[in-house]
Structures are given as structure tokens and as C-alpha cells.
mmCIF file of N, CA and C in Angstrom:
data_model
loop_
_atom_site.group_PDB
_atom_site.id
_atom_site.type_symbol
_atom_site.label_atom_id
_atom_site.label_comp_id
_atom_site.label_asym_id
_atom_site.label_seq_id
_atom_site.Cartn_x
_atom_site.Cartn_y
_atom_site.Cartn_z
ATOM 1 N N UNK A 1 18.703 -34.033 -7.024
ATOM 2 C CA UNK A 1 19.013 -33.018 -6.060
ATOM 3 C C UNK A 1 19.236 -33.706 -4.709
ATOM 4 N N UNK A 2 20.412 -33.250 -3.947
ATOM 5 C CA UNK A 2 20.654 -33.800 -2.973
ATOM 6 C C UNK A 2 19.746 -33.749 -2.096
ATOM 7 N N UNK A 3 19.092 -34.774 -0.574
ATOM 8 C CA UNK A 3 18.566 -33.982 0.197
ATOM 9 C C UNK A 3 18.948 -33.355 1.239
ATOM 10 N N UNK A 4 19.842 -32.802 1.598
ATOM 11 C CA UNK A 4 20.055 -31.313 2.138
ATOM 12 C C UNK A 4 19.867 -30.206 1.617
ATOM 13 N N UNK A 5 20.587 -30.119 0.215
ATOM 14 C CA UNK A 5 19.491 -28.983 -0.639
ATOM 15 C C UNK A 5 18.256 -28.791 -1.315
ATOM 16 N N UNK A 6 17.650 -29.922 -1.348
ATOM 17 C CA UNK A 6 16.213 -30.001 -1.137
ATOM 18 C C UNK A 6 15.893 -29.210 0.266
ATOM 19 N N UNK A 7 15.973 -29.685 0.955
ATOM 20 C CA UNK A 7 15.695 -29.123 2.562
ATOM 21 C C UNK A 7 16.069 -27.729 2.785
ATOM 22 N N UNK A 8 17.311 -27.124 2.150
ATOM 23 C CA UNK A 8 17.938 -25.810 2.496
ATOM 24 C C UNK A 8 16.764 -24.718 1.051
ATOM 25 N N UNK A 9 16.075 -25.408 0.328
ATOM 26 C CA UNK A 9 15.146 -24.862 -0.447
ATOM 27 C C UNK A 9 13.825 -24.965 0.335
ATOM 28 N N UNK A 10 13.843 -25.883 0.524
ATOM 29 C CA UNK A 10 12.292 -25.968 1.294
ATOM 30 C C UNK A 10 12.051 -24.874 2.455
ATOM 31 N N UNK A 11 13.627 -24.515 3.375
ATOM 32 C CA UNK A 11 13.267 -23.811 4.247
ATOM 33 C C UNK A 11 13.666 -22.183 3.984
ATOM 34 N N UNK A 12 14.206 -22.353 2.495
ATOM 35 C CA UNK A 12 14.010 -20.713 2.358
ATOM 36 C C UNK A 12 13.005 -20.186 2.191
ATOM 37 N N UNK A 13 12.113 -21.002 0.836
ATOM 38 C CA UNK A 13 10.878 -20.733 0.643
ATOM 39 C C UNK A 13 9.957 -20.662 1.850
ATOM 40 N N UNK A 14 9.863 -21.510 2.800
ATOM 41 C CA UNK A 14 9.011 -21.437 3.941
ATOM 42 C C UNK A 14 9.054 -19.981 4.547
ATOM 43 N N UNK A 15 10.273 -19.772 4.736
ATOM 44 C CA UNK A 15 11.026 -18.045 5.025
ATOM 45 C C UNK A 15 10.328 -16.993 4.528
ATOM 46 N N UNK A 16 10.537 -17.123 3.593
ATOM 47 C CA UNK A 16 9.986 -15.942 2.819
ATOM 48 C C UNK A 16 8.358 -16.148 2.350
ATOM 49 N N UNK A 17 7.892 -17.023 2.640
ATOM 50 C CA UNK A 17 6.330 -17.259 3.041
ATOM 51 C C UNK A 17 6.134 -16.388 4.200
ATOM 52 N N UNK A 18 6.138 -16.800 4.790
ATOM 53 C CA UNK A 18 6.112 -16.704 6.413
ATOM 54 C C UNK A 18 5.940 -15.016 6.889
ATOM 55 N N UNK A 19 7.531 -14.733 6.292
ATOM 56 C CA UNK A 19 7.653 -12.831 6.323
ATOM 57 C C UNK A 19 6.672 -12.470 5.231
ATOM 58 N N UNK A 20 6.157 -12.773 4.337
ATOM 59 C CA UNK A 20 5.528 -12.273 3.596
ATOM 60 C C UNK A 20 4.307 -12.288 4.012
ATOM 61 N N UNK A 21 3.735 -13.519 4.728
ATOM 62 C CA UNK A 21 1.891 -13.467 5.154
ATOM 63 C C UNK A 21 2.441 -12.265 6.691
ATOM 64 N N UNK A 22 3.055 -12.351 7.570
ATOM 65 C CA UNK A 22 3.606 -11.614 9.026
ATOM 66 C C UNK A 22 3.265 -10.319 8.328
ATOM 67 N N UNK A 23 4.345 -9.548 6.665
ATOM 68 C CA UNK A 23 3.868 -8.233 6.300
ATOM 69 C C UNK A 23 2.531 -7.714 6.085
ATOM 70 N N UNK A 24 1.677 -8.892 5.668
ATOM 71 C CA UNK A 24 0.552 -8.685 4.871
ATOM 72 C C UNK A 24 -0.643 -8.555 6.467
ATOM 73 N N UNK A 25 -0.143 -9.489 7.124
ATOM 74 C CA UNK A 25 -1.082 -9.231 8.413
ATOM 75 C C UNK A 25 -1.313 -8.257 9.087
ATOM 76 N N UNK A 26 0.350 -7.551 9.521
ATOM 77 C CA UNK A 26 0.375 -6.101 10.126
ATOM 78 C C UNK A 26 -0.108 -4.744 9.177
ATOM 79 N N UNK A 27 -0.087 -5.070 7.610
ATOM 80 C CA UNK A 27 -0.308 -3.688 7.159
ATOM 81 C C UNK A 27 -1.817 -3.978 6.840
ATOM 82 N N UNK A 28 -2.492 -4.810 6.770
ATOM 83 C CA UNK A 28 -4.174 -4.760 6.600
ATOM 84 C C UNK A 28 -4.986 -5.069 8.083
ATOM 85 N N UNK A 29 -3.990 -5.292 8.787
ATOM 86 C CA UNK A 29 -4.631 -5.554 10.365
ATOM 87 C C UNK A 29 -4.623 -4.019 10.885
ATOM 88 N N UNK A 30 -3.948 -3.153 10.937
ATOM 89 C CA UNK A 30 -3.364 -2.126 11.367
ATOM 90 C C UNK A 30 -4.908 -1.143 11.034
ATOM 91 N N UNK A 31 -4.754 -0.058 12.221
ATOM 92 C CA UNK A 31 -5.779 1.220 11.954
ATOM 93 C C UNK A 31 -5.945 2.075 10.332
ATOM 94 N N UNK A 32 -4.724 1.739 9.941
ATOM 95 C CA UNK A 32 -4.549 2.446 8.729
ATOM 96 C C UNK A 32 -4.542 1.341 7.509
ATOM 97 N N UNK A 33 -5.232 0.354 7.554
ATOM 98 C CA UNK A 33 -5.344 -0.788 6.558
ATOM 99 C C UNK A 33 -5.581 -0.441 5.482
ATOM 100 N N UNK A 34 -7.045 -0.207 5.550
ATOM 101 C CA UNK A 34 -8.028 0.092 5.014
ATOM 102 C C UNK A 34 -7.531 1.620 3.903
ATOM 103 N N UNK A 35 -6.990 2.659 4.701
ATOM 104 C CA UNK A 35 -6.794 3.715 3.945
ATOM 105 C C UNK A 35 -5.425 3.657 2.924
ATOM 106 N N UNK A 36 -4.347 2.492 3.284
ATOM 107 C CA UNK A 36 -3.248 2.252 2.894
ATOM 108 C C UNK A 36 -3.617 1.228 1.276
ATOM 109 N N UNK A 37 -4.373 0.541 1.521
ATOM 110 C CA UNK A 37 -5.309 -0.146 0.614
ATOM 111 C C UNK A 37 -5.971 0.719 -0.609
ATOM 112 N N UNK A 38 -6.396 2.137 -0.262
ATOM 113 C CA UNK A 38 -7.518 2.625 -1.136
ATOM 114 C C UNK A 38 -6.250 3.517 -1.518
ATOM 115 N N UNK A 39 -5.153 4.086 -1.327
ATOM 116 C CA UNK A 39 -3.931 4.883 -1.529
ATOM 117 C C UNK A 39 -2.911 4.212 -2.329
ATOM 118 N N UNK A 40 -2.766 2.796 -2.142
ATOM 119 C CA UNK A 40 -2.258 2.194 -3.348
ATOM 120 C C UNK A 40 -3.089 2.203 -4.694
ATOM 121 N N UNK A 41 -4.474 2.090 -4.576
ATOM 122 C CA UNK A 41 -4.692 1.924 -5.609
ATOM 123 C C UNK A 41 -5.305 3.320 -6.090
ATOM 124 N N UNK A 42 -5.408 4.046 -5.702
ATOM 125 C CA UNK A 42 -5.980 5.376 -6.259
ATOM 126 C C UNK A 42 -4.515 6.493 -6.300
ATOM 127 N N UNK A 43 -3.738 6.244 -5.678
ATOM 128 C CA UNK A 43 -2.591 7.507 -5.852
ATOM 129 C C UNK A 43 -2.744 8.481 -4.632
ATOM 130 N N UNK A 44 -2.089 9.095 -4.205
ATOM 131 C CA UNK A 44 -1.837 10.090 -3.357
ATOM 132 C C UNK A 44 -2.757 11.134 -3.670
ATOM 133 N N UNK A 45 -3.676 12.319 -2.523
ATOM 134 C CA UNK A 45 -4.145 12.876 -3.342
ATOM 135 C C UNK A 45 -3.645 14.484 -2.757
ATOM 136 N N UNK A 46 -2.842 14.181 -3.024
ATOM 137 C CA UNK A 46 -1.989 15.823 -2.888
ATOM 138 C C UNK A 46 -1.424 15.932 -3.934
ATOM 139 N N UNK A 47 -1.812 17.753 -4.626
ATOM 140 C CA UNK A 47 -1.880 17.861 -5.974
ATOM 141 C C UNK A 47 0.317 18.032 -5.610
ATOM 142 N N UNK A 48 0.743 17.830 -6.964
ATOM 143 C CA UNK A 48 1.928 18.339 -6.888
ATOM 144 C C UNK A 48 2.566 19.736 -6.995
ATOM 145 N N UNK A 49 1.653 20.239 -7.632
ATOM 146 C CA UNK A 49 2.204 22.362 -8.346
ATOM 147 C C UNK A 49 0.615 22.551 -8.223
ATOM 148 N N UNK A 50 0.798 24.093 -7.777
ATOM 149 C CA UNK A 50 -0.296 24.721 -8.090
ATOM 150 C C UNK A 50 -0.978 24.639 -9.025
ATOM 151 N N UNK A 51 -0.472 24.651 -10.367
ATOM 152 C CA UNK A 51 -1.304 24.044 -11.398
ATOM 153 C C UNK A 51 -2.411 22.970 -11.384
ATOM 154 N N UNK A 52 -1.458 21.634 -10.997
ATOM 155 C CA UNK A 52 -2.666 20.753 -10.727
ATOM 156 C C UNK A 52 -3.696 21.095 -9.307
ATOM 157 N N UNK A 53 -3.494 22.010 -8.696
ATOM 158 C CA UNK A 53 -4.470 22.143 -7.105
ATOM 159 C C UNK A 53 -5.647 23.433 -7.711
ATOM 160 N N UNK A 54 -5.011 23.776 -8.608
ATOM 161 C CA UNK A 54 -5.973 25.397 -9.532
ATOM 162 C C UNK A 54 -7.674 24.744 -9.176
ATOM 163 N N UNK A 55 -7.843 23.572 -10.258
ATOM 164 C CA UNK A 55 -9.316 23.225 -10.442
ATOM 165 C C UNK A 55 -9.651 22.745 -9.082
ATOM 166 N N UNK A 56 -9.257 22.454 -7.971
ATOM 167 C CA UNK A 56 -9.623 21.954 -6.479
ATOM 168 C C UNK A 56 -9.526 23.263 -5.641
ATOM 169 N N UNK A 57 -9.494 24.432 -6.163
ATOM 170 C CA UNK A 57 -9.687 25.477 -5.540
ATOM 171 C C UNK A 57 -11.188 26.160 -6.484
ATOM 172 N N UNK A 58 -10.533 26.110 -7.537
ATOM 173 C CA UNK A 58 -12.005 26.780 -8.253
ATOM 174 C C UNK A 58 -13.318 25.864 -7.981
ATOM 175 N N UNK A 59 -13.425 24.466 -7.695
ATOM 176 C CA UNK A 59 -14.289 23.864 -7.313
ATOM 177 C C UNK A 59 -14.618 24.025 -5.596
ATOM 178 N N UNK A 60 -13.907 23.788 -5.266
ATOM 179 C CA UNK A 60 -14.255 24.659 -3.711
ATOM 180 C C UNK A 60 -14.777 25.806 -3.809
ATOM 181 N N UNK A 61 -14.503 26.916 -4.151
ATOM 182 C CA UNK A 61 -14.823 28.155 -4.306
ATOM 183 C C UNK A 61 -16.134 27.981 -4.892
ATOM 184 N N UNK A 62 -16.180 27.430 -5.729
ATOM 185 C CA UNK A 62 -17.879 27.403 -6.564
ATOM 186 C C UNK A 62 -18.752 27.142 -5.713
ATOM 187 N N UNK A 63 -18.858 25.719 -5.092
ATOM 188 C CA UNK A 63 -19.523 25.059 -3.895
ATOM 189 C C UNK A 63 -20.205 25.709 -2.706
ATOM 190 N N UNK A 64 -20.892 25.424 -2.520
ATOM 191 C CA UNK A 64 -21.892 25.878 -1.243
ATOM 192 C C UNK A 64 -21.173 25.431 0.194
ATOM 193 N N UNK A 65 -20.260 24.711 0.230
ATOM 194 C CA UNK A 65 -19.632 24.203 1.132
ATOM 195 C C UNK A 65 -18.816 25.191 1.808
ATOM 196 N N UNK A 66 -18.437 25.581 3.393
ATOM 197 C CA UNK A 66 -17.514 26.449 3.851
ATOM 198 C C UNK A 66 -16.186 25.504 3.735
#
């Protein structure tokens, strides 16, 4: 491999290092890290149809909770 394209590899990869740790810094540094973190891995929790929100009403309703 020539070295200029050795070099024109070395500095893409560096590239896309670089933007990749810069993304990772701002979205776990950020106020909303932490909750963006627990939302990837658990799912959204807004039901989609009434159907799925039915049992999160009948459980509210049961509850001692206002």
C-alpha cells in the first residue's frame, strides 16, 4: 500500500473516531444523558392505542394514589 493511502486511511479513521467520541460526549454529558440512556434501553413509555394505555388506567384507578 502506497504511503499516501496509508495516510489518507489513517486520517479517515481518525475522523470518524473523533466525531464519534465528540457524539458520545455531548449526548451523555448533556442534562438529558442519563434519561436518553434508560429510553434506549427500556423503550418509550407512551402507550400507542388505547388498548395498550387500558391496564395503566385501571391500575391508576385501583391505587390509593391521586
Amino acid at each position: 500500500m502506497p504511503p499516501s493511502l496509508r495516510l489518507f486511511a489513517l486520517v479517515c479513521v481518525l475522523v470518524v473516531v473523533v466525531l464519534t467520541l465528540m457524539g458520545l460526549y455531548k449526548r451523555f454529558n448533556s442534562p438529558d444523558g442519563e434519561r436518553w440512556l434508560k429510553r434506549r434501553f427500556q423503550g418509550p413509555f407512551v402507550p400507542t392505542d388505547a388498548v395498550d394505555a387500558a391496564p395503566g388506567r385501571e391500575r391508576k384507578a385501583s391505587s390509593n394514589e391521586p
